[in-house]
Amino acid sequence: MNSLIFLKLGGSLITDKRRASTARVDVIRRSAREIVEARRQRPDLKLLLAHGSGSFGHVAAQEFGFGKGVQGYAETGAAAARLNRIVADICLEEGLPVMSLPPSASAICDDGRLIELAVRPIEIALDNDLVPLVYGDVAFDLTRGEAIVSTEIVFAYLARSLRPERIVLAGQVEGVFSADPLREPQAQLIPRITPATFPEIQALLGGSHGVDVTGGMLSKVALMIELVREMTSVQAHIISGESPGQLALALVHEDRERGTWIAGEDAGIMQGIG
């Protein structure tokens, strides 16, 4: 599946993470339209679509005490599913044939690490020109009892079987910065990150704007670094989905001028902060 791209619509993009259960419906709709346009321009494109839980799952996990009992587990999963229904309905209204596949239906973790997830339904959906839709979700954990599996964790697991050409993570900001650009306008964009350069910039990476129980930007980059170190053919691209047209551009072309690229050492990515 050389034409397969994994695309995440980040929680910071499609929700207001500072307000509980607040979807940015206009952004979701525009994103869906851009994906439809990208598929029109690139008929060979296979797409695995995902979204973060934003102010739905993250706020519920904090409010109901995820990890402290079954009620927190159930409430967090239900909140994430509510956002997924909003995203799925809008995508379908815009002509994008999504099929929701909740990770919690088959995910098993062991001490926080995802060790089992049903891949075959996703493969069949892709073979039939559907767009599988997954999301950050809850999961049973053999050691801890329960865990949260972020979209990046799901992507990393599925990439080992599905082998996408690229992983695109679309959030609120343009990419990875030397500081939070929403609070420090002078923050510098870091255009490229490799396993070799990751340690030197790790201290610069903080969490996310608003509530995020999965570790924010640092966790996302660390997971992608682990993946590209193992699978040097895969590259991750962190972009902003706020600017109209950028999402479609990233799906149709390898846009090297915007965002942050994460790649293995032999992928021709230059080192340093630009």
Short mmCIF file of C-alpha atoms in Angstrom, two decimals:
data_model
loop_
_atom_site.label_atom_id
_atom_site.label_comp_id
_atom_site.label_asym_id
_atom_site.label_seq_id
_atom_site.Cartn_x
_atom_site.Cartn_y
_atom_site.Cartn_z
CA MET A 1 0.00 0.00 0.00
CA ASN A 2 2.56 2.58 -1.10
CA SER A 3 -0.18 5.19 -1.55
CA LEU A 4 -1.41 4.85 2.04
CA ILE A 5 -1.28 7.90 4.31
CA PHE A 6 -2.23 8.04 7.97
CA LEU A 7 -3.87 11.38 8.80
CA LYS A 8 -4.69 12.64 12.28
CA LEU A 9 -6.93 15.62 12.96
CA GLY A 10 -5.57 16.68 16.33
CA GLY A 11 -7.73 17.40 19.33
CA SER A 12 -6.30 20.92 19.44
CA LEU A 13 -7.55 21.44 15.88
CA ILE A 14 -11.07 20.03 16.01
CA THR A 15 -12.02 20.98 19.57
CA ASP A 16 -11.54 23.89 21.92
CA LYS A 17 -9.35 22.13 24.48
CA ARG A 18 -10.01 24.83 27.07
CA ARG A 19 -13.78 24.15 27.09
CA ALA A 20 -15.30 20.77 27.90
CA SER A 21 -16.92 18.86 25.03
CA THR A 22 -16.66 21.71 22.54
CA ALA A 23 -16.23 20.65 18.92
CA ARG A 24 -15.03 23.11 16.27
CA VAL A 25 -17.65 22.02 13.76
CA ASP A 26 -16.57 24.50 11.09
CA VAL A 27 -12.98 23.22 11.20
CA ILE A 28 -14.09 19.58 11.04
CA ARG A 29 -16.28 20.35 8.04
CA ARG A 30 -13.54 22.25 6.21
CA SER A 31 -11.08 19.43 6.93
CA ALA A 32 -13.51 16.85 5.54
CA ARG A 33 -13.95 18.90 2.37
CA GLU A 34 -10.18 19.18 1.93
CA ILE A 35 -9.78 15.42 2.32
CA VAL A 36 -12.49 14.85 -0.31
CA GLU A 37 -10.65 17.25 -2.64
CA ALA A 38 -7.32 15.48 -2.04
CA ARG A 39 -8.90 12.14 -2.91
CA ARG A 40 -10.29 13.70 -6.08
CA GLN A 41 -6.88 15.03 -7.08
CA ARG A 42 -5.11 11.81 -6.16
CA PRO A 43 -7.34 8.83 -7.05
CA ASP A 44 -4.70 6.32 -5.88
CA LEU A 45 -4.71 7.74 -2.34
CA LYS A 46 -5.56 5.32 0.44
CA LEU A 47 -6.31 7.02 3.73
CA LEU A 48 -6.50 5.96 7.35
CA LEU A 49 -8.15 8.87 9.16
CA ALA A 50 -7.97 9.49 12.89
CA HIS A 51 -8.65 12.22 15.40
CA GLY A 52 -7.63 13.14 18.90
CA SER A 53 -10.10 13.36 21.76
CA GLY A 54 -9.45 17.00 22.60
CA SER A 55 -11.82 18.56 25.10
CA PHE A 56 -14.01 15.45 25.06
CA GLY A 57 -11.88 12.50 26.17
CA HIS A 58 -9.10 14.45 27.89
CA VAL A 59 -11.44 16.56 30.03
CA ALA A 60 -13.57 13.52 30.93
CA ALA A 61 -10.47 11.57 31.96
CA GLN A 62 -9.48 14.36 34.31
CA GLU A 63 -12.97 15.08 35.62
CA PHE A 64 -13.98 11.49 36.32
CA GLY A 65 -10.59 10.27 37.51
CA PHE A 66 -9.42 7.92 34.78
CA GLY A 67 -7.36 5.14 36.33
CA LYS A 68 -9.26 5.24 39.61
CA GLY A 69 -12.23 3.03 38.81
CA VAL A 70 -14.64 1.74 36.22
CA GLN A 71 -16.73 4.93 36.12
CA GLY A 72 -13.76 6.99 34.93
CA TYR A 73 -12.95 4.39 32.29
CA ALA A 74 -16.52 4.29 31.01
CA GLU A 75 -17.00 8.09 31.02
CA THR A 76 -13.72 8.70 29.18
CA GLY A 77 -14.52 6.14 26.51
CA ALA A 78 -18.03 7.54 26.08
CA ALA A 79 -16.73 11.10 25.70
CA ALA A 80 -14.23 10.05 23.04
CA ALA A 81 -16.98 8.19 21.20
CA ARG A 82 -19.23 11.26 21.23
CA LEU A 83 -16.60 13.31 19.41
CA ASN A 84 -16.05 10.45 16.97
CA ARG A 85 -19.76 10.48 16.12
CA ILE A 86 -19.60 14.21 15.40
CA VAL A 87 -16.55 13.77 13.15
CA ALA A 88 -18.04 10.75 11.35
CA ASP A 89 -21.39 12.44 10.71
CA ILE A 90 -19.76 15.55 9.26
CA CYS A 91 -17.44 13.50 7.05
CA LEU A 92 -20.38 11.52 5.70
CA GLU A 93 -22.35 14.72 5.05
CA GLU A 94 -19.41 15.97 2.97
CA GLY A 95 -19.18 12.78 0.92
CA LEU A 96 -16.22 11.17 2.68
CA PRO A 97 -17.00 7.44 3.15
CA VAL A 98 -15.66 6.96 6.66
CA MET A 99 -16.15 3.85 8.75
CA SER A 100 -15.64 4.26 12.50
CA LEU A 101 -13.54 1.53 14.11
CA PRO A 102 -13.20 2.26 17.85
CA PRO A 103 -9.81 1.05 19.12
CA SER A 104 -11.36 0.11 22.48
CA ALA A 105 -13.34 -2.67 20.77
CA SER A 106 -10.16 -4.74 20.29
CA ALA A 107 -7.21 -2.93 21.93
CA ILE A 108 -5.23 -4.67 24.67
CA CYS A 109 -2.31 -2.99 26.43
CA ASP A 110 0.33 -4.30 28.81
CA ASP A 111 1.81 -1.75 31.20
CA GLY A 112 0.79 1.08 28.88
CA ARG A 113 2.09 -0.49 25.68
CA LEU A 114 -0.40 -1.46 22.97
CA ILE A 115 0.12 -5.16 22.21
CA GLU A 116 -3.07 -6.11 20.39
CA LEU A 117 -5.43 -4.34 17.98
CA ALA A 118 -7.61 -5.69 15.17
CA VAL A 119 -5.95 -4.84 11.85
CA ARG A 120 -7.92 -6.98 9.41
CA PRO A 121 -11.12 -4.84 9.45
CA ILE A 122 -9.01 -1.80 8.57
CA GLU A 123 -7.34 -3.66 5.71
CA ILE A 124 -10.72 -4.76 4.31
CA ALA A 125 -12.09 -1.22 4.58
CA LEU A 126 -9.08 0.17 2.70
CA ASP A 127 -9.39 -2.51 0.01
CA ASN A 128 -13.00 -1.42 -0.54
CA ASP A 129 -12.14 2.30 -0.86
CA LEU A 130 -13.61 3.16 2.52
CA VAL A 131 -11.81 5.52 4.91
CA PRO A 132 -11.26 3.77 8.26
CA LEU A 133 -11.73 6.23 11.13
CA VAL A 134 -9.99 5.58 14.44
CA TYR A 135 -9.34 7.84 17.40
CA GLY A 136 -7.66 8.26 20.76
CA ASP A 137 -9.52 5.88 23.05
CA VAL A 138 -9.49 3.81 26.22
CA ALA A 139 -8.17 0.25 26.39
CA PHE A 140 -7.89 -2.62 28.83
CA ASP A 141 -4.42 -3.08 30.27
CA LEU A 142 -3.17 -6.45 31.54
CA THR A 143 -0.94 -4.80 34.14
CA ARG A 144 -2.64 -1.52 35.05
CA GLY A 145 -6.22 -2.54 34.41
CA GLU A 146 -6.87 0.35 32.03
CA ALA A 147 -4.94 2.64 29.71
CA ILE A 148 -5.43 5.49 27.29
CA VAL A 149 -4.20 4.82 23.76
CA SER A 150 -3.50 8.05 21.93
CA THR A 151 -3.91 8.29 18.17
CA GLU A 152 -0.12 8.23 17.81
CA ILE A 153 0.04 4.96 19.76
CA VAL A 154 -2.61 3.49 17.46
CA PHE A 155 -0.75 4.79 14.39
CA ALA A 156 2.56 3.34 15.55
CA TYR A 157 0.97 -0.07 16.09
CA LEU A 158 -0.86 -0.09 12.74
CA ALA A 159 2.13 1.23 10.79
CA ARG A 160 4.04 -1.97 11.43
CA SER A 161 1.37 -3.95 9.55
CA LEU A 162 0.00 -1.44 7.04
CA ARG A 163 3.30 0.34 6.24
CA PRO A 164 2.07 3.81 5.22
CA GLU A 165 4.18 6.08 3.05
CA ARG A 166 3.60 9.00 5.43
CA ILE A 167 1.97 9.95 8.71
CA VAL A 168 0.45 13.44 8.76
CA LEU A 169 -0.41 14.96 12.14
CA ALA A 170 -2.53 18.08 11.71
CA GLY A 171 -2.88 20.27 14.78
CA GLN A 172 -3.50 23.87 15.71
CA VAL A 173 0.09 25.09 15.26
CA GLU A 174 2.40 24.88 12.25
CA GLY A 175 4.67 22.15 13.62
CA VAL A 176 7.14 21.62 16.48
CA PHE A 177 8.49 24.85 17.97
CA SER A 178 11.29 25.76 20.38
CA ALA A 179 8.56 27.04 22.75
CA ASP A 180 4.76 27.24 22.79
CA PRO A 181 4.04 29.59 19.84
CA LEU A 182 0.59 30.37 21.22
CA ARG A 183 2.25 31.95 24.25
CA GLU A 184 5.65 32.98 22.89
CA PRO A 185 5.42 34.54 19.40
CA GLN A 186 9.22 34.52 19.05
CA ALA A 187 9.34 30.70 19.22
CA GLN A 188 11.23 29.09 16.32
CA LEU A 189 9.83 26.36 14.10
CA ILE A 190 11.94 23.20 14.11
CA PRO A 191 11.64 22.01 10.49
CA ARG A 192 13.31 18.60 10.86
CA ILE A 193 13.82 16.11 13.66
CA THR A 194 15.73 12.82 13.53
CA PRO A 195 16.60 10.30 16.24
CA ALA A 196 20.05 11.96 16.41
CA THR A 197 18.69 15.49 16.93
CA PHE A 198 15.80 14.54 19.18
CA PRO A 199 17.77 14.57 22.48
CA GLU A 200 19.00 18.13 21.95
CA ILE A 201 15.50 19.50 21.41
CA GLN A 202 13.67 17.24 23.85
CA ALA A 203 14.04 19.76 26.67
CA LEU A 204 12.34 22.40 24.51
CA LEU A 205 9.15 20.43 24.03
CA GLY A 206 6.35 21.01 26.49
CA GLY A 207 2.76 19.89 26.76
CA SER A 208 -0.24 21.17 24.85
CA HIS A 209 -2.56 24.14 25.21
CA GLY A 210 -5.45 23.05 27.43
CA VAL A 211 -5.99 19.66 29.06
CA ASP A 212 -4.06 16.73 27.58
CA VAL A 213 -3.67 13.51 29.57
CA THR A 214 -1.47 11.82 26.94
CA GLY A 215 1.62 13.99 27.29
CA GLY A 216 1.22 16.73 24.69
CA MET A 217 3.70 17.45 21.91
CA LEU A 218 6.67 15.75 23.60
CA SER A 219 4.86 12.42 23.73
CA LYS A 220 3.74 12.73 20.09
CA VAL A 221 7.25 13.44 18.82
CA ALA A 222 8.82 10.73 20.99
CA LEU A 223 6.40 8.12 19.61
CA MET A 224 7.12 9.17 16.02
CA ILE A 225 10.89 9.12 16.68
CA GLU A 226 10.60 5.56 18.01
CA LEU A 227 8.64 4.55 14.92
CA VAL A 228 10.93 6.12 12.29
CA ARG A 229 13.97 4.68 14.05
CA GLU A 230 12.45 1.23 13.56
CA MET A 231 10.84 1.84 10.14
CA THR A 232 13.16 4.09 8.15
CA SER A 233 10.80 4.09 5.15
CA VAL A 234 8.15 5.98 7.14
CA GLN A 235 8.20 9.74 7.71
CA ALA A 236 5.93 11.84 9.89
CA HIS A 237 4.82 15.38 9.02
CA ILE A 238 3.43 17.69 11.71
CA ILE A 239 1.43 20.56 10.22
CA SER A 240 -1.27 23.09 11.05
CA GLY A 241 -4.78 22.42 9.88
CA GLU A 242 -5.86 25.97 10.66
CA SER A 243 -4.88 27.44 7.29
CA PRO A 244 -7.37 26.58 4.53
CA GLY A 245 -5.88 24.34 1.87
CA GLN A 246 -2.84 23.13 3.80
CA LEU A 247 -4.41 19.79 4.70
CA ALA A 248 -5.24 18.97 1.08
CA LEU A 249 -1.76 20.08 0.01
CA ALA A 250 -0.10 17.79 2.53
CA LEU A 251 -2.09 14.80 1.28
CA VAL A 252 -1.49 15.43 -2.41
CA HIS A 253 2.18 16.49 -2.24
CA GLU A 254 5.12 16.07 0.11
CA ASP A 255 5.14 19.71 1.17
CA ARG A 256 8.71 20.25 2.41
CA GLU A 257 8.30 23.98 2.96
CA ARG A 258 5.87 23.84 5.88
CA GLY A 259 5.63 22.13 9.22
CA THR A 260 8.02 19.72 10.92
CA TRP A 261 9.28 16.50 9.32
CA ILE A 262 10.34 13.54 11.48
CA ALA A 263 12.41 10.88 9.75
CA GLY A 264 15.09 8.23 10.29
CA GLU A 265 18.77 9.00 9.88
CA ASP A 266 19.04 7.66 6.32
CA ALA A 267 16.03 9.54 4.94
CA GLY A 268 17.99 12.58 3.80
CA ILE A 269 16.68 14.89 6.53
CA MET A 270 19.13 17.60 7.53
CA GLN A 271 19.86 18.12 11.21
CA GLY A 272 19.41 21.19 13.38
CA ILE A 273 16.92 23.84 14.26
CA GLY A 274 15.93 26.23 11.46
#
